[in-house]
Amino acid sequence: MLRAAEAARAKGVGVVALLGRDGGAARELVDDCLVIPTDETSHIQELHLAVEHVICEIVEEQLGL
């Protein structure tokens, strides 16, 4: 993921990330991020999944689906 973020930035592409714990090294490489500040991987995944569903709902609404 770090290499992908670096490559995207090198091409001028904005980078958004869903991260866990403290965000790690990726936090410094992305333009914007949502960090779930816990060490519990399952909690990070659950909250990321909820955010992904909200994003999908917003996109579907905007597309009139």
mmCIF file with all atom_site columns, N, CA and C in Angstrom:
data_model
loop_
_atom_site.group_PDB
_atom_site.id
_atom_site.type_symbol
_atom_site.label_atom_id
_atom_site.label_alt_id
_atom_site.label_comp_id
_atom_site.label_asym_id
_atom_site.label_entity_id
_atom_site.label_seq_id
_atom_site.pdbx_PDB_ins_code
_atom_site.Cartn_x
_atom_site.Cartn_y
_atom_site.Cartn_z
_atom_site.occupancy
_atom_site.B_iso_or_equiv
_atom_site.pdbx_formal_charge
_atom_site.auth_seq_id
_atom_site.auth_comp_id
_atom_site.auth_asym_id
_atom_site.auth_atom_id
_atom_site.pdbx_PDB_model_num
ATOM 1   N N  . MET A 1 1  ? 0.815   -1.165 0.000   1.00 0.00 ? 1  MET A N  1
ATOM 2   C CA . MET A 1 1  ? 0.000   0.000  0.000   1.00 0.00 ? 1  MET A CA 1
ATOM 3   C C  . MET A 1 1  ? 0.870   1.244  0.000   1.00 0.00 ? 1  MET A C  1
ATOM 4   N N  . LEU A 1 2  ? 1.978   1.205  0.702   1.00 0.00 ? 2  LEU A N  1
ATOM 5   C CA . LEU A 1 2  ? 2.853   2.373  0.741   1.00 0.00 ? 2  LEU A CA 1
ATOM 6   C C  . LEU A 1 2  ? 3.381   2.704  -0.650  1.00 0.00 ? 2  LEU A C  1
ATOM 7   N N  . ARG A 1 3  ? 3.799   1.680  -1.384  1.00 0.00 ? 3  ARG A N  1
ATOM 8   C CA . ARG A 1 3  ? 4.300   1.917  -2.742  1.00 0.00 ? 3  ARG A CA 1
ATOM 9   C C  . ARG A 1 3  ? 3.203   2.440  -3.657  1.00 0.00 ? 3  ARG A C  1
ATOM 10  N N  . ALA A 1 4  ? 1.994   1.936  -3.488  1.00 0.00 ? 4  ALA A N  1
ATOM 11  C CA . ALA A 1 4  ? 0.872   2.412  -4.301  1.00 0.00 ? 4  ALA A CA 1
ATOM 12  C C  . ALA A 1 4  ? 0.595   3.886  -4.007  1.00 0.00 ? 4  ALA A C  1
ATOM 13  N N  . ALA A 1 5  ? 0.621   4.270  -2.749  1.00 0.00 ? 5  ALA A N  1
ATOM 14  C CA . ALA A 1 5  ? 0.394   5.670  -2.377  1.00 0.00 ? 5  ALA A CA 1
ATOM 15  C C  . ALA A 1 5  ? 1.496   6.549  -2.945  1.00 0.00 ? 5  ALA A C  1
ATOM 16  N N  . GLU A 1 6  ? 2.728   6.093  -2.864  1.00 0.00 ? 6  GLU A N  1
ATOM 17  C CA . GLU A 1 6  ? 3.852   6.865  -3.409  1.00 0.00 ? 6  GLU A CA 1
ATOM 18  C C  . GLU A 1 6  ? 3.722   7.022  -4.922  1.00 0.00 ? 6  GLU A C  1
ATOM 19  N N  . ALA A 1 7  ? 3.357   5.935  -5.610  1.00 0.00 ? 7  ALA A N  1
ATOM 20  C CA . ALA A 1 7  ? 3.209   5.978  -7.062  1.00 0.00 ? 7  ALA A CA 1
ATOM 21  C C  . ALA A 1 7  ? 2.076   6.917  -7.470  1.00 0.00 ? 7  ALA A C  1
ATOM 22  N N  . ALA A 1 8  ? 0.965   6.858  -6.752  1.00 0.00 ? 8  ALA A N  1
ATOM 23  C CA . ALA A 1 8  ? -0.170  7.731  -7.055  1.00 0.00 ? 8  ALA A CA 1
ATOM 24  C C  . ALA A 1 8  ? 0.214   9.188  -6.873  1.00 0.00 ? 8  ALA A C  1
ATOM 25  N N  . ARG A 1 9  ? 0.861   9.494  -5.781  1.00 0.00 ? 9  ARG A N  1
ATOM 26  C CA . ARG A 1 9  ? 1.260   10.877 -5.516  1.00 0.00 ? 9  ARG A CA 1
ATOM 27  C C  . ARG A 1 9  ? 2.239   11.375 -6.570  1.00 0.00 ? 9  ARG A C  1
ATOM 28  N N  . ALA A 1 10 ? 3.146   10.501 -7.004  1.00 0.00 ? 10 ALA A N  1
ATOM 29  C CA . ALA A 1 10 ? 4.125   10.878 -8.033  1.00 0.00 ? 10 ALA A CA 1
ATOM 30  C C  . ALA A 1 10 ? 3.430   11.258 -9.333  1.00 0.00 ? 10 ALA A C  1
ATOM 31  N N  . LYS A 1 11 ? 2.239   10.699 -9.564  1.00 0.00 ? 11 LYS A N  1
ATOM 32  C CA . LYS A 1 11 ? 1.474   10.993 -10.777 1.00 0.00 ? 11 LYS A CA 1
ATOM 33  C C  . LYS A 1 11 ? 0.451   12.099 -10.548 1.00 0.00 ? 11 LYS A C  1
ATOM 34  N N  . GLY A 1 12 ? 0.443   12.670 -9.360  1.00 0.00 ? 12 GLY A N  1
ATOM 35  C CA . GLY A 1 12 ? -0.488  13.743 -9.064  1.00 0.00 ? 12 GLY A CA 1
ATOM 36  C C  . GLY A 1 12 ? -1.887  13.285 -8.721  1.00 0.00 ? 12 GLY A C  1
ATOM 37  N N  . VAL A 1 13 ? -2.040  12.016 -8.386  1.00 0.00 ? 13 VAL A N  1
ATOM 38  C CA . VAL A 1 13 ? -3.344  11.461 -8.032  1.00 0.00 ? 13 VAL A CA 1
ATOM 39  C C  . VAL A 1 13 ? -3.547  11.602 -6.520  1.00 0.00 ? 13 VAL A C  1
ATOM 40  N N  . GLY A 1 14 ? -4.704  12.079 -6.126  1.00 0.00 ? 14 GLY A N  1
ATOM 41  C CA . GLY A 1 14 ? -5.011  12.182 -4.708  1.00 0.00 ? 14 GLY A CA 1
ATOM 42  C C  . GLY A 1 14 ? -5.150  10.803 -4.077  1.00 0.00 ? 14 GLY A C  1
ATOM 43  N N  . VAL A 1 15 ? -4.744  10.712 -2.825  1.00 0.00 ? 15 VAL A N  1
ATOM 44  C CA . VAL A 1 15 ? -4.759  9.427  -2.128  1.00 0.00 ? 15 VAL A CA 1
ATOM 45  C C  . VAL A 1 15 ? -5.566  9.557  -0.844  1.00 0.00 ? 15 VAL A C  1
ATOM 46  N N  . VAL A 1 16 ? -6.564  8.675  -0.699  1.00 0.00 ? 16 VAL A N  1
ATOM 47  C CA . VAL A 1 16 ? -7.392  8.616  0.494   1.00 0.00 ? 16 VAL A CA 1
ATOM 48  C C  . VAL A 1 16 ? -7.251  7.206  1.059   1.00 0.00 ? 16 VAL A C  1
ATOM 49  N N  . ALA A 1 17 ? -7.185  7.091  2.381   1.00 0.00 ? 17 ALA A N  1
ATOM 50  C CA . ALA A 1 17 ? -6.976  5.769  2.974   1.00 0.00 ? 17 ALA A CA 1
ATOM 51  C C  . ALA A 1 17 ? -7.822  5.576  4.221   1.00 0.00 ? 17 ALA A C  1
ATOM 52  N N  . LEU A 1 18 ? -8.225  4.332  4.429   1.00 0.00 ? 18 LEU A N  1
ATOM 53  C CA . LEU A 1 18 ? -8.827  3.910  5.686   1.00 0.00 ? 18 LEU A CA 1
ATOM 54  C C  . LEU A 1 18 ? -7.722  3.162  6.429   1.00 0.00 ? 18 LEU A C  1
ATOM 55  N N  . LEU A 1 19 ? -7.369  3.646  7.601   1.00 0.00 ? 19 LEU A N  1
ATOM 56  C CA . LEU A 1 19 ? -6.240  3.092  8.334   1.00 0.00 ? 19 LEU A CA 1
ATOM 57  C C  . LEU A 1 19 ? -6.650  2.691  9.742   1.00 0.00 ? 19 LEU A C  1
ATOM 58  N N  . GLY A 1 20 ? -5.801  1.918  10.383  1.00 0.00 ? 20 GLY A N  1
ATOM 59  C CA . GLY A 1 20 ? -6.041  1.496  11.756  1.00 0.00 ? 20 GLY A CA 1
ATOM 60  C C  . GLY A 1 20 ? -4.860  1.852  12.637  1.00 0.00 ? 20 GLY A C  1
ATOM 61  N N  . ARG A 1 21 ? -5.034  1.567  13.913  1.00 0.00 ? 21 ARG A N  1
ATOM 62  C CA . ARG A 1 21 ? -4.040  1.842  14.942  1.00 0.00 ? 21 ARG A CA 1
ATOM 63  C C  . ARG A 1 21 ? -3.681  3.326  14.942  1.00 0.00 ? 21 ARG A C  1
ATOM 64  N N  . ASP A 1 22 ? -2.430  3.680  14.634  1.00 0.00 ? 22 ASP A N  1
ATOM 65  C CA . ASP A 1 22 ? -2.045  5.091  14.599  1.00 0.00 ? 22 ASP A CA 1
ATOM 66  C C  . ASP A 1 22 ? -1.901  5.605  13.172  1.00 0.00 ? 22 ASP A C  1
ATOM 67  N N  . GLY A 1 23 ? -2.256  4.781  12.201  1.00 0.00 ? 23 GLY A N  1
ATOM 68  C CA . GLY A 1 23 ? -2.147  5.155  10.803  1.00 0.00 ? 23 GLY A CA 1
ATOM 69  C C  . GLY A 1 23 ? -0.831  4.739  10.175  1.00 0.00 ? 23 GLY A C  1
ATOM 70  N N  . GLY A 1 24 ? 0.172   4.510  11.002  1.00 0.00 ? 24 GLY A N  1
ATOM 71  C CA . GLY A 1 24 ? 1.466   4.048  10.511  1.00 0.00 ? 24 GLY A CA 1
ATOM 72  C C  . GLY A 1 24 ? 2.093   4.979  9.499   1.00 0.00 ? 24 GLY A C  1
ATOM 73  N N  . ALA A 1 25 ? 3.002   4.434  8.719   1.00 0.00 ? 25 ALA A N  1
ATOM 74  C CA . ALA A 1 25 ? 3.735   5.212  7.719   1.00 0.00 ? 25 ALA A CA 1
ATOM 75  C C  . ALA A 1 25 ? 2.812   5.745  6.634   1.00 0.00 ? 25 ALA A C  1
ATOM 76  N N  . ALA A 1 26 ? 1.715   5.051  6.373   1.00 0.00 ? 26 ALA A N  1
ATOM 77  C CA . ALA A 1 26 ? 0.787   5.472  5.325   1.00 0.00 ? 26 ALA A CA 1
ATOM 78  C C  . ALA A 1 26 ? 0.182   6.834  5.636   1.00 0.00 ? 26 ALA A C  1
ATOM 79  N N  . ARG A 1 27 ? 0.019   7.129  6.891   1.00 0.00 ? 27 ARG A N  1
ATOM 80  C CA . ARG A 1 27 ? -0.631  8.386  7.287   1.00 0.00 ? 27 ARG A CA 1
ATOM 81  C C  . ARG A 1 27 ? 0.090   9.599  6.705   1.00 0.00 ? 27 ARG A C  1
ATOM 82  N N  . GLU A 1 28 ? 1.397   9.501  6.567   1.00 0.00 ? 28 GLU A N  1
ATOM 83  C CA . GLU A 1 28 ? 2.185   10.611 6.042   1.00 0.00 ? 28 GLU A CA 1
ATOM 84  C C  . GLU A 1 28 ? 2.190   10.654 4.511   1.00 0.00 ? 28 GLU A C  1
ATOM 85  N N  . LEU A 1 29 ? 1.739   9.591  3.869   1.00 0.00 ? 29 LEU A N  1
ATOM 86  C CA . LEU A 1 29 ? 1.793   9.507  2.412   1.00 0.00 ? 29 LEU A CA 1
ATOM 87  C C  . LEU A 1 29 ? 0.473   9.831  1.728   1.00 0.00 ? 29 LEU A C  1
ATOM 88  N N  . VAL A 1 30 ? -0.600  9.929  2.491   1.00 0.00 ? 30 VAL A N  1
ATOM 89  C CA . VAL A 1 30 ? -1.915  10.135 1.896   1.00 0.00 ? 30 VAL A CA 1
ATOM 90  C C  . VAL A 1 30 ? -2.379  11.574 2.076   1.00 0.00 ? 30 VAL A C  1
ATOM 91  N N  . ASP A 1 31 ? -3.315  11.971 1.226   1.00 0.00 ? 31 ASP A N  1
ATOM 92  C CA . ASP A 1 31 ? -3.859  13.322 1.316   1.00 0.00 ? 31 ASP A CA 1
ATOM 93  C C  . ASP A 1 31 ? -4.904  13.442 2.413   1.00 0.00 ? 31 ASP A C  1
ATOM 94  N N  . ASP A 1 32 ? -5.649  12.373 2.596   1.00 0.00 ? 32 ASP A N  1
ATOM 95  C CA . ASP A 1 32 ? -6.681  12.373 3.630   1.00 0.00 ? 32 ASP A CA 1
ATOM 96  C C  . ASP A 1 32 ? -6.889  10.945 4.097   1.00 0.00 ? 32 ASP A C  1
ATOM 97  N N  . CYS A 1 33 ? -7.225  10.790 5.367   1.00 0.00 ? 33 CYS A N  1
ATOM 98  C CA . CYS A 1 33 ? -7.420  9.433  5.875   1.00 0.00 ? 33 CYS A CA 1
ATOM 99  C C  . CYS A 1 33 ? -8.405  9.430  7.037   1.00 0.00 ? 33 CYS A C  1
ATOM 100 N N  . LEU A 1 34 ? -8.945  8.254  7.254   1.00 0.00 ? 34 LEU A N  1
ATOM 101 C CA . LEU A 1 34 ? -9.764  7.989  8.427   1.00 0.00 ? 34 LEU A CA 1
ATOM 102 C C  . LEU A 1 34 ? -9.024  6.921  9.209   1.00 0.00 ? 34 LEU A C  1
ATOM 103 N N  . VAL A 1 35 ? -8.621  7.266  10.412  1.00 0.00 ? 35 VAL A N  1
ATOM 104 C CA . VAL A 1 35 ? -7.867  6.331  11.249  1.00 0.00 ? 35 VAL A CA 1
ATOM 105 C C  . VAL A 1 35 ? -8.771  5.824  12.366  1.00 0.00 ? 35 VAL A C  1
ATOM 106 N N  . ILE A 1 36 ? -8.854  4.515  12.485  1.00 0.00 ? 36 ILE A N  1
ATOM 107 C CA . ILE A 1 36 ? -9.581  3.890  13.586  1.00 0.00 ? 36 ILE A CA 1
ATOM 108 C C  . ILE A 1 36 ? -8.529  3.577  14.658  1.00 0.00 ? 36 ILE A C  1
ATOM 109 N N  . PRO A 1 37 ? -8.504  4.345  15.742  1.00 0.00 ? 37 PRO A N  1
ATOM 110 C CA . PRO A 1 37 ? -7.413  4.250  16.716  1.00 0.00 ? 37 PRO A CA 1
ATOM 111 C C  . PRO A 1 37 ? -7.574  3.129  17.749  1.00 0.00 ? 37 PRO A C  1
ATOM 112 N N  . THR A 1 38 ? -7.424  1.905  17.274  1.00 0.00 ? 38 THR A N  1
ATOM 113 C CA . THR A 1 38 ? -7.472  0.760  18.177  1.00 0.00 ? 38 THR A CA 1
ATOM 114 C C  . THR A 1 38 ? -6.496  -0.295 17.683  1.00 0.00 ? 38 THR A C  1
ATOM 115 N N  . ASP A 1 39 ? -6.062  -1.158 18.569  1.00 0.00 ? 39 ASP A N  1
ATOM 116 C CA . ASP A 1 39 ? -5.186  -2.261 18.195  1.00 0.00 ? 39 ASP A CA 1
ATOM 117 C C  . ASP A 1 39 ? -5.970  -3.520 17.843  1.00 0.00 ? 39 ASP A C  1
ATOM 118 N N  . GLU A 1 40 ? -7.284  -3.481 17.993  1.00 0.00 ? 40 GLU A N  1
ATOM 119 C CA . GLU A 1 40 ? -8.139  -4.632 17.700  1.00 0.00 ? 40 GLU A CA 1
ATOM 120 C C  . GLU A 1 40 ? -8.452  -4.675 16.211  1.00 0.00 ? 40 GLU A C  1
ATOM 121 N N  . THR A 1 41 ? -7.799  -5.575 15.492  1.00 0.00 ? 41 THR A N  1
ATOM 122 C CA . THR A 1 41 ? -7.982  -5.671 14.053  1.00 0.00 ? 41 THR A CA 1
ATOM 123 C C  . THR A 1 41 ? -9.444  -5.852 13.675  1.00 0.00 ? 41 THR A C  1
ATOM 124 N N  . SER A 1 42 ? -10.160 -6.674 14.417  1.00 0.00 ? 42 SER A N  1
ATOM 125 C CA . SER A 1 42 ? -11.568 -6.905 14.084  1.00 0.00 ? 42 SER A CA 1
ATOM 126 C C  . SER A 1 42 ? -12.385 -5.621 14.199  1.00 0.00 ? 42 SER A C  1
ATOM 127 N N  . HIS A 1 43 ? -12.087 -4.780 15.166  1.00 0.00 ? 43 HIS A N  1
ATOM 128 C CA . HIS A 1 43 ? -12.818 -3.518 15.326  1.00 0.00 ? 43 HIS A CA 1
ATOM 129 C C  . HIS A 1 43 ? -12.490 -2.568 14.177  1.00 0.00 ? 43 HIS A C  1
ATOM 130 N N  . ILE A 1 44 ? -11.225 -2.537 13.786  1.00 0.00 ? 44 ILE A N  1
ATOM 131 C CA . ILE A 1 44 ? -10.818 -1.707 12.655  1.00 0.00 ? 44 ILE A CA 1
ATOM 132 C C  . ILE A 1 44 ? -11.572 -2.143 11.402  1.00 0.00 ? 44 ILE A C  1
ATOM 133 N N  . GLN A 1 45 ? -11.589 -3.438 11.155  1.00 0.00 ? 45 GLN A N  1
ATOM 134 C CA . GLN A 1 45 ? -12.261 -3.967 9.968   1.00 0.00 ? 45 GLN A CA 1
ATOM 135 C C  . GLN A 1 45 ? -13.754 -3.685 9.999   1.00 0.00 ? 45 GLN A C  1
ATOM 136 N N  . GLU A 1 46 ? -14.391 -3.840 11.141  1.00 0.00 ? 46 GLU A N  1
ATOM 137 C CA . GLU A 1 46 ? -15.822 -3.600 11.252  1.00 0.00 ? 46 GLU A CA 1
ATOM 138 C C  . GLU A 1 46 ? -16.159 -2.144 10.950  1.00 0.00 ? 46 GLU A C  1
ATOM 139 N N  . LEU A 1 47 ? -15.383 -1.231 11.490  1.00 0.00 ? 47 LEU A N  1
ATOM 140 C CA . LEU A 1 47 ? -15.663 0.182  11.256  1.00 0.00 ? 47 LEU A CA 1
ATOM 141 C C  . LEU A 1 47 ? -15.332 0.592  9.829   1.00 0.00 ? 47 LEU A C  1
ATOM 142 N N  . HIS A 1 48 ? -14.257 0.046  9.270   1.00 0.00 ? 48 HIS A N  1
ATOM 143 C CA . HIS A 1 48 ? -13.952 0.326  7.864   1.00 0.00 ? 48 HIS A CA 1
ATOM 144 C C  . HIS A 1 48 ? -15.081 -0.170 6.973   1.00 0.00 ? 48 HIS A C  1
ATOM 145 N N  . LEU A 1 49 ? -15.608 -1.335 7.266   1.00 0.00 ? 49 LEU A N  1
ATOM 146 C CA . LEU A 1 49 ? -16.709 -1.885 6.476   1.00 0.00 ? 49 LEU A CA 1
ATOM 147 C C  . LEU A 1 49 ? -17.937 -0.982 6.560   1.00 0.00 ? 49 LEU A C  1
ATOM 148 N N  . ALA A 1 50 ? -18.230 -0.481 7.735   1.00 0.00 ? 50 ALA A N  1
ATOM 149 C CA . ALA A 1 50 ? -19.366 0.427  7.895   1.00 0.00 ? 50 ALA A CA 1
ATOM 150 C C  . ALA A 1 50 ? -19.158 1.694  7.062   1.00 0.00 ? 50 ALA A C  1
ATOM 151 N N  . VAL A 1 51 ? -17.962 2.231  7.080   1.00 0.00 ? 51 VAL A N  1
ATOM 152 C CA . VAL A 1 51 ? -17.647 3.429  6.292   1.00 0.00 ? 51 VAL A CA 1
ATOM 153 C C  . VAL A 1 51 ? -17.781 3.125  4.804   1.00 0.00 ? 51 VAL A C  1
ATOM 154 N N  . GLU A 1 52 ? -17.293 1.972  4.380   1.00 0.00 ? 52 GLU A N  1
ATOM 155 C CA . GLU A 1 52 ? -17.404 1.586  2.970   1.00 0.00 ? 52 GLU A CA 1
ATOM 156 C C  . GLU A 1 52 ? -18.865 1.512  2.541   1.00 0.00 ? 52 GLU A C  1
ATOM 157 N N  . HIS A 1 53 ? -19.726 0.992  3.398   1.00 0.00 ? 53 HIS A N  1
ATOM 158 C CA . HIS A 1 53 ? -21.154 0.906  3.075   1.00 0.00 ? 53 HIS A CA 1
ATOM 159 C C  . HIS A 1 53 ? -21.770 2.296  2.953   1.00 0.00 ? 53 HIS A C  1
ATOM 160 N N  . VAL A 1 54 ? -21.378 3.198  3.818   1.00 0.00 ? 54 VAL A N  1
ATOM 161 C CA . VAL A 1 54 ? -21.893 4.571  3.739   1.00 0.00 ? 54 VAL A CA 1
ATOM 162 C C  . VAL A 1 54 ? -21.437 5.231  2.440   1.00 0.00 ? 54 VAL A C  1
ATOM 163 N N  . ILE A 1 55 ? -20.183 5.034  2.071   1.00 0.00 ? 55 ILE A N  1
ATOM 164 C CA . ILE A 1 55 ? -19.677 5.592  0.812   1.00 0.00 ? 55 ILE A CA 1
ATOM 165 C C  . ILE A 1 55 ? -20.473 5.039  -0.369  1.00 0.00 ? 55 ILE A C  1
ATOM 166 N N  . CYS A 1 56 ? -20.696 3.734  -0.384  1.00 0.00 ? 56 CYS A N  1
ATOM 167 C CA . CYS A 1 56 ? -21.476 3.121  -1.464  1.00 0.00 ? 56 CYS A CA 1
ATOM 168 C C  . CYS A 1 56 ? -22.886 3.691  -1.521  1.00 0.00 ? 56 CYS A C  1
ATOM 169 N N  . GLU A 1 57 ? -23.501 3.872  -0.371  1.00 0.00 ? 57 GLU A N  1
ATOM 170 C CA . GLU A 1 57 ? -24.856 4.423  -0.329  1.00 0.00 ? 57 GLU A CA 1
ATOM 171 C C  . GLU A 1 57 ? -24.883 5.835  -0.898  1.00 0.00 ? 57 GLU A C  1
ATOM 172 N N  . ILE A 1 58 ? -23.891 6.639  -0.547  1.00 0.00 ? 58 ILE A N  1
ATOM 173 C CA . ILE A 1 58 ? -23.825 8.015  -1.063  1.00 0.00 ? 58 ILE A CA 1
ATOM 174 C C  . ILE A 1 58 ? -23.631 8.007  -2.572  1.00 0.00 ? 58 ILE A C  1
ATOM 175 N N  . VAL A 1 59 ? -22.744 7.172  -3.071  1.00 0.00 ? 59 VAL A N  1
ATOM 176 C CA . VAL A 1 59 ? -22.503 7.092  -4.516  1.00 0.00 ? 59 VAL A CA 1
ATOM 177 C C  . VAL A 1 59 ? -23.765 6.637  -5.235  1.00 0.00 ? 59 VAL A C  1
ATOM 178 N N  . GLU A 1 60 ? -24.427 5.595  -4.729  1.00 0.00 ? 60 GLU A N  1
ATOM 179 C CA . GLU A 1 60 ? -25.647 5.111  -5.349  1.00 0.00 ? 60 GLU A CA 1
ATOM 180 C C  . GLU A 1 60 ? -26.729 6.201  -5.378  1.00 0.00 ? 60 GLU A C  1
ATOM 181 N N  . GLU A 1 61 ? -26.825 6.938  -4.290  1.00 0.00 ? 61 GLU A N  1
ATOM 182 C CA . GLU A 1 61 ? -27.819 8.018  -4.228  1.00 0.00 ? 61 GLU A CA 1
ATOM 183 C C  . GLU A 1 61 ? -27.495 9.082  -5.270  1.00 0.00 ? 61 GLU A C  1
ATOM 184 N N  . GLN A 1 62 ? -26.249 9.450  -5.383  1.00 0.00 ? 62 GLN A N  1
ATOM 185 C CA . GLN A 1 62 ? -25.842 10.467 -6.357  1.00 0.00 ? 62 GLN A CA 1
ATOM 186 C C  . GLN A 1 62 ? -26.059 10.004 -7.792  1.00 0.00 ? 62 GLN A C  1
ATOM 187 N N  . LEU A 1 63 ? -25.929 8.702  -8.021  1.00 0.00 ? 63 LEU A N  1
ATOM 188 C CA . LEU A 1 63 ? -26.137 8.144  -9.364  1.00 0.00 ? 63 LEU A CA 1
ATOM 189 C C  . LEU A 1 63 ? -27.597 7.826  -9.643  1.00 0.00 ? 63 LEU A C  1
ATOM 190 N N  . GLY A 1 64 ? -28.428 7.965  -8.623  1.00 0.00 ? 64 GLY A N  1
ATOM 191 C CA . GLY A 1 64 ? -29.844 7.670  -8.788  1.00 0.00 ? 64 GLY A CA 1
ATOM 192 C C  . GLY A 1 64 ? -30.146 6.196  -8.891  1.00 0.00 ? 64 GLY A C  1
ATOM 193 N N  . LEU A 1 65 ? -29.338 5.377  -8.262  1.00 0.00 ? 65 LEU A N  1
ATOM 194 C CA . LEU A 1 65 ? -29.542 3.921  -8.305  1.00 0.00 ? 65 LEU A CA 1
ATOM 195 C C  . LEU A 1 65 ? -30.409 3.433  -7.167  1.00 0.00 ? 65 LEU A C  1
#
